[in-house]
Structure formats: structure tokens, C-alpha cells
Amino acid sequence: MNRIPITSDLTFSRIVYGMWRLGDDSDTAPAFVQAKIEACLAQGITTFDQADIYGGYESEELLGKALCAAPHLKDKIEIVTKCGIVAPVGRFADRRIKHYDTSAAHISASVENSLRLMGIDKIDTLLIHRPDPMMDHQDTGAALDALVASGKIRSVGVSNFRPHDWTLLQSAMATPLVTNQIELSLTAHDALTNGDTAFLQERNLPIMAWSPLGGGALLTTDSATRDILRRVGNEFSVDAAAVAVAWLLAHPARIMPIMGTNNLSRIKSLSDALKVTMDRQTWFALYTAALGKEVP
Ligand SMILES: NC(=O)c1ccc[n+]([C@@H]2O[C@H](COP(=O)([O-])OP(=O)(O)OC[C@H]3O[C@@H](n4cnc5c(N)ncnc54)[C@H](OP(=O)(O)O)[C@@H]3O)[C@@H](O)[C@H]2O)c1
């Protein structure tokens, strides 16, 4: 599995494993979380995506319990986590309404919680989860710079940011932002043509793609896209999901798909996507099916 440079001393695996759904699994025991991590590591998938809010603010703790039971794993993985969404559940159950908080105080408190819950002493990459219409970029930027300076986070990125959100925050930071984590798949491909991908490509910054299988819809919904995914999968002796991931990997923007399956046997074959060689016409056959019409 090739690796993507993030900073001068940090790289991510090309395919990332996401833990949004970790708490939805019927088995959340540390041993099973460990088995998922080890199945990823066996394929060279070393980067794990978390967020404070996942699982009602409980997913980081599920990972932390697994890492506590198997501390040797801590040196083998990179952890990305996020902050900024406050929903009235879990430790924020007393809040009146779901909202965003990118204040320095909230970000710093969230990082402390993430470190404690995951039992780690630094976060490899902290992402601001969503653009916050109330963001005071000077306050947020200074807080993020200070967290990098303190060593509690090694790098900073954003998620679901448009280019103008990125430049606003970056204008108030000394630390370069390293990535934007956006929705990108055959079911959500606007970023490829609306400037979001181009903005990052121009800056030579890699993109993290969330819900690369459309949250499973690509595989569970009858569609022309799925038919092509299956046909191409047969050619390469892989399943349709692997072809959907290969479609992202084939793009020149160095897209890192974040896979969300809880199924251990699916996790064990996540790297099958690398077996698929996607030529331009196959890429466009899938894109055309996803658009529902021929390109103009
Ligand atoms: N930054 C953000 O705002 C944001 C938002 C959403 C997600 N994320 C990140 O992206 C990660 C991935 O998101 P995601 O879970 O939506 O990704 P996904 O990989 O597109 O979808 C995973 C879902 O698809 C199902 N699935 C996978 N393979 C399948 C197959 N062959 N047939 C039928 N169903 C299949 C899985 O079910 P099984 O478990 O049964 O396999 C699971 O429910 C998250 O964990 C999180 O880290 C970030």
C-alpha cells in the first residue's frame, strides 16, 4: 500500500479506515476492535479516522479501550480525529441545540478529551469537522497553532470546507493545513467539478474522501453504476466495492478513501481496490452512469 505524505514526518496509508460506525456494531469489545485494526494493518492500512462526536461521543473511547488492551498498536497507527460539532447527546446532553463551536476554549477542551479517551499523548491530525458560520478565524487559528506548538497535535486539517472557508482559516494560521476531508464517491462527485478538488490539487494537498461507497448505497441500490462496478469487479476478481474505491484512487488528486465497513471479512479485503487497473474509458463509464447521462 503506498503512502501519502502529510507533513515532513507524517504519512498516511492510501486507504484509511473510518470509525464513525464503530459503535453501531453488535460487537464493540476491545478484542474485536483490535481485530479490525489488525486486519487493516495486515494490508498496510495504518491510518484511522475518528471524531469526538462519533457514536454519540463514545467512539474514541471504544478505540481507546482497544489500544489500552493492546498498547503495542499505538506505535503502528496514525490517528485523525475531529472536533467542532456539539450535539445534545453524551457529554453535551445538557445543550439545547446542535451547533458548531470552533472557539479556542472548545477546541482545546475537545483535544484534551480525545487524548484522554483514546489513551494517546498526541493526535496525528486534528480536523475542524465542519465550517462554522460563527468561526472567529483569528481565535480558531491561534488555538490550532498553539496546539501544534504544544505537541498535542502533530498537524491540522479541515473537513467539509469549501475553498473560501479554507483560505479564511489558513490566513490566521502559521501552521499549514494538510488536508480537507470531504464527501466524495460515485454517489457524491460534485467536488470533482465545483472547484473543491481543484483547489487542493493546485496546492498539492491530498484529499480524504468520506463515505466512498455512498454509505453502502452504491452496493445496496440497484443502478447502472452498480452493474458496471460488478462487471469490472468480475474482470479483476474483486467485488464491486473494490472497483468503487479504485475509481477514487485512479483520480490524480491523491484521494484517500476512508472505508467504513464494520464487517471483518470486508475489512480484510479493503486493499483489493489496489488490484484494479482503471483505464480512462472505464473511469468515464462509471462517471457517466453516476451522472445518469453522457458527458456534454
Ligand atoms: N468528515 C465527515 O463529515 C464525515 C462524514 C461521514 C463519514 N466520515 C468518515 O468516513 C468514514 C466512512 O464513511 P461510511 O461508513 O459512510 O463509508 P462507506 O464505506 O461508504 O459506507 C460504509 C457502509 O457501507 C456498507 N457496506 C460496505 N461494503 C458493503 C457491501 N459490499 N455491500 C453492502 N454494504 C456495504 C457498510 O456496511 P457493513 O458494516 O455491514 O459492511 C457500512 O454500513 C467514516 O467512518 C468516517 O470516518 C466523515
XYZ file of C-alpha atoms and ligand atoms in Angstrom:
344
model
C 0.000 0.000 0.000
C 1.537 3.305 -0.973
C 1.606 6.189 1.463
C 0.706 9.834 1.180
C 2.982 12.493 2.688
C 1.077 14.724 5.113
C 3.946 16.650 6.753
C 7.721 16.215 6.651
C 7.474 13.485 9.296
C 3.952 12.099 8.865
C 2.456 9.911 6.156
C -0.974 8.285 5.821
C -1.830 4.974 4.231
C -3.536 5.473 0.870
C -6.646 3.743 2.197
C -7.906 4.869 5.601
C -10.244 3.056 7.974
C -13.032 5.180 9.470
C -14.618 4.623 12.862
C -17.848 6.580 12.571
C -19.869 3.367 12.659
C -17.745 1.568 15.259
C -20.372 1.932 17.977
C -23.150 0.655 15.682
C -21.550 -2.794 15.554
C -23.102 -5.546 17.645
C -19.592 -6.299 18.916
C -17.764 -3.267 20.328
C -15.496 -5.242 22.662
C -11.811 -4.213 22.692
C -10.807 -7.602 21.258
C -12.997 -7.108 18.183
C -11.905 -3.503 17.672
C -8.335 -4.802 17.905
C -9.135 -7.485 15.308
C -10.402 -4.776 12.941
C -7.254 -2.714 13.447
C -5.040 -5.739 12.898
C -6.941 -6.684 9.733
C -6.207 -3.172 8.445
C -2.547 -3.294 9.471
C -2.112 -6.641 7.691
C -2.906 -4.804 4.446
C -0.838 -1.704 5.187
C -3.834 0.378 6.269
C -2.380 2.262 9.221
C -4.441 5.448 9.316
C -7.656 5.565 11.358
C -10.285 8.275 11.199
C -12.192 9.313 14.297
C -14.184 12.300 15.565
C -15.119 13.403 19.046
C -18.814 13.159 18.115
C -18.746 9.643 16.598
C -21.016 7.209 18.391
C -22.519 9.994 20.496
C -19.034 10.965 21.766
C -18.233 7.326 22.581
C -16.333 6.009 19.569
C -12.965 7.453 20.592
C -13.323 5.635 23.898
C -14.031 2.327 22.113
C -10.777 2.784 20.216
C -9.028 3.830 23.420
C -10.115 0.654 25.215
C -8.742 -1.470 22.361
C -5.451 0.460 22.419
C -5.279 0.091 26.198
C -5.647 -3.697 25.822
C -3.072 -3.793 23.005
C -0.772 -0.790 23.570
C 1.780 -2.018 21.006
C -0.701 -0.932 18.318
C -0.280 2.732 19.247
C 3.095 2.950 17.512
C 1.781 1.318 14.356
C -1.087 3.640 13.565
C -1.880 7.254 12.766
C -4.991 8.755 14.330
C -7.032 11.503 12.723
C -9.794 12.982 14.833
C -12.123 15.930 14.593
C -13.864 18.494 16.753
C -16.290 21.348 16.421
C -19.729 19.717 16.340
C -21.719 19.949 19.558
C -24.826 17.779 19.618
C -27.073 17.457 22.674
C -26.036 13.868 23.441
C -23.413 12.207 25.578
C -21.238 14.702 27.411
C -23.177 17.553 25.798
C -26.615 16.176 26.707
C -27.411 19.418 28.525
C -27.037 21.589 25.380
C -30.266 22.975 23.927
C -29.461 22.614 20.253
C -26.966 21.041 17.882
C -24.402 23.644 16.937
C -20.795 24.223 15.928
C -18.142 25.529 18.283
C -14.730 26.398 16.874
C -13.769 28.640 19.789
C -10.284 28.218 21.254
C -11.759 27.015 24.535
C -13.899 24.352 22.876
C -11.141 23.076 20.581
C -8.636 22.830 23.430
C -11.111 21.021 25.692
C -12.045 18.661 22.868
C -8.401 17.771 22.197
C -7.850 17.033 25.905
C -10.889 14.737 25.880
C -9.786 12.971 22.691
C -6.292 12.339 24.084
C -7.725 11.005 27.337
C -10.416 8.823 25.741
C -8.033 7.272 23.219
C -5.204 6.962 25.755
C -2.666 8.637 23.494
C -0.310 11.562 24.037
C -0.683 13.192 20.632
C -3.170 13.325 17.767
C -1.565 12.901 14.356
C -4.055 15.160 12.587
C -6.865 17.215 14.080
C -9.608 18.317 11.689
C -12.191 21.030 12.175
C -15.225 18.895 11.390
C -17.478 21.392 9.620
C -17.240 25.020 8.514
C -18.652 27.073 11.380
C -20.606 30.163 10.284
C -19.662 31.701 13.642
C -15.948 30.906 13.323
C -13.648 33.653 14.542
C -10.755 32.625 12.317
C -8.175 34.504 14.392
C -9.286 32.756 17.588
C -9.566 29.333 15.929
C -6.310 29.680 14.008
C -4.359 30.779 17.101
C -5.786 27.860 19.101
C -4.753 25.365 16.426
C -1.249 26.852 16.143
C -0.897 26.661 19.936
C -1.968 23.008 19.979
C 0.665 22.181 17.353
C 3.288 24.109 19.343
C 2.322 22.186 22.498
C 2.879 18.845 20.726
C -0.665 17.670 21.465
C -1.468 17.590 17.758
C 1.063 16.972 15.003
C -0.886 18.567 12.170
C -4.149 20.304 11.366
C -6.695 19.927 8.604
C -10.353 20.596 7.933
C -13.421 18.716 6.819
C -16.310 19.716 4.576
C -14.652 23.084 3.964
C -15.133 24.995 0.718
C -12.080 26.819 -0.651
C -13.138 30.158 0.892
C -13.513 28.526 4.321
C -10.026 27.064 3.926
C -8.357 30.332 2.954
C -10.065 32.219 5.770
C -8.783 29.833 8.439
C -5.366 29.420 6.817
C -4.943 33.213 6.705
C -4.923 33.223 10.515
C -2.534 30.301 10.998
C 1.210 29.784 10.851
C 0.744 26.005 10.564
C -0.115 24.845 7.052
C -3.419 22.980 6.797
C -2.680 19.487 5.495
C -5.906 18.059 4.118
C -9.625 18.543 3.591
C -11.882 15.585 4.319
C -14.871 15.790 2.003
C -17.675 13.581 0.764
C -16.506 12.016 -2.469
C -17.751 8.920 -4.253
C -19.686 7.781 -7.302
C -22.800 8.928 -5.435
C -21.360 12.325 -4.399
C -18.960 13.626 -7.017
C -19.722 17.372 -7.222
C -16.349 18.149 -5.647
C -14.650 16.921 -8.809
C -16.155 19.746 -10.853
C -17.161 22.519 -8.428
C -13.615 23.645 -7.626
C -13.190 21.847 -4.276
C -10.857 19.188 -5.650
C -9.082 21.605 -7.989
C -8.347 23.963 -5.077
C -6.484 21.225 -3.215
C -4.770 19.839 -6.314
C -3.405 23.284 -7.114
C -1.863 23.346 -3.617
C -0.590 19.771 -3.929
C -2.671 18.756 -0.892
C -4.160 15.273 -0.558
C -7.889 14.769 -0.076
C -9.605 12.426 2.366
C -12.838 11.025 0.867
C -15.627 10.152 3.283
C -18.376 7.635 2.508
C -16.525 6.328 -0.571
C -19.273 3.734 -1.080
C -22.014 6.314 -0.544
C -22.504 4.859 2.922
C -23.222 1.483 1.279
C -25.871 2.799 -1.147
C -23.640 2.080 -4.143
C -23.757 -1.618 -3.311
C -27.273 -1.971 -1.960
C -29.206 0.038 -4.569
C -29.994 -1.346 -7.988
C -28.362 1.008 -10.527
C -26.458 1.187 -13.799
C -23.422 2.215 -11.755
C -23.620 -0.938 -9.680
C -23.929 -3.071 -12.808
C -20.677 -1.626 -14.160
C -18.959 -1.953 -10.787
C -19.876 -5.650 -10.759
C -18.782 -6.210 -14.347
C -15.404 -4.561 -13.798
C -15.088 -6.401 -10.484
C -15.507 -9.713 -12.300
C -12.702 -8.781 -14.676
C -10.313 -8.245 -11.781
C -11.741 -10.915 -9.447
C -12.710 -8.336 -6.810
C -16.080 -7.166 -5.512
C -17.974 -4.088 -6.662
C -16.856 -2.088 -3.597
C -13.209 -2.506 -4.584
C -13.971 -1.040 -8.018
C -15.766 1.954 -6.465
C -12.666 2.615 -4.369
C -10.393 2.112 -7.383
C -12.429 4.793 -9.178
C -11.358 7.268 -6.473
C -7.764 6.018 -6.380
C -7.459 6.494 -10.150
C -8.093 10.245 -9.856
C -4.888 12.336 -9.931
C -5.814 14.310 -6.788
C -4.309 11.652 -4.454
C -7.642 10.830 -2.875
C -7.535 8.751 0.315
C -10.825 6.821 0.626
C -11.996 6.333 4.224
C -13.698 2.966 4.446
C -16.491 2.492 6.981
C -17.415 -1.182 6.971
C -17.791 -2.951 10.311
C -17.693 -6.361 8.630
C -14.412 -8.120 9.383
C -14.296 -10.088 6.165
C -14.911 -6.878 4.163
C -12.204 -5.133 6.190
C -9.796 -7.944 5.317
C -10.247 -7.242 1.619
C -10.220 -3.420 1.638
C -6.910 -3.385 -0.232
C -8.477 -5.337 -3.131
C -9.103 -1.915 -4.669
C -5.393 -1.778 -5.449
C -5.746 -4.804 -7.754
C -7.918 -2.861 -10.178
C -6.301 -1.003 -13.056
C -8.804 1.557 -14.220
C -8.362 2.953 -17.670
C -9.845 6.316 -18.633
C -12.814 4.859 -20.514
C -13.805 2.622 -17.602
C -13.488 5.632 -15.289
C -15.810 7.589 -17.566
C -18.204 4.663 -17.952
C -18.707 4.771 -14.187
C -18.855 8.567 -14.111
C -21.415 8.586 -16.933
C -23.565 6.038 -15.111
C -23.301 8.091 -11.913
C -24.267 11.291 -13.763
C -27.116 9.471 -15.489
C -26.136 10.983 -18.823
C -23.266 11.219 -21.241
C -20.754 13.965 -20.550
C -21.503 17.000 -22.752
N -15.916 14.262 7.834
C -17.196 13.944 7.783
O -18.082 14.807 7.839
C -17.568 12.505 7.638
C -18.892 12.138 7.394
C -19.187 10.773 7.265
C -18.156 9.836 7.377
N -16.880 10.238 7.642
C -15.768 9.264 7.745
O -15.837 8.385 6.631
C -15.854 7.060 7.097
C -16.564 6.189 6.109
O -17.932 6.584 5.998
P -19.006 5.489 5.679
O -19.055 4.494 6.766
O -20.264 6.165 5.296
O -18.290 4.816 4.395
P -18.714 3.766 3.313
O -17.563 2.804 3.238
O -19.151 4.493 2.097
O -20.014 3.020 3.876
C -19.937 2.043 4.856
C -21.279 1.355 4.878
O -21.412 0.615 3.675
C -21.731 -0.714 3.975
N -21.066 -1.591 3.030
C -19.748 -1.672 2.785
N -19.487 -2.612 1.851
C -20.665 -3.124 1.511
C -21.047 -4.113 0.580
N -20.148 -4.774 -0.165
N -22.370 -4.387 0.454
C -23.285 -3.735 1.210
N -22.966 -2.775 2.111
C -21.666 -2.469 2.256
C -21.213 -0.950 5.367
O -21.958 -1.979 5.985
P -21.185 -3.155 6.784
O -20.629 -2.526 8.005
O -22.260 -4.152 7.034
O -20.114 -3.673 5.859
C -21.421 0.389 6.030
O -22.737 0.494 6.555
C -16.486 7.148 8.478
O -16.176 6.039 9.305
C -15.862 8.393 8.992
O -14.559 8.117 9.469
C -16.568 11.544 7.757
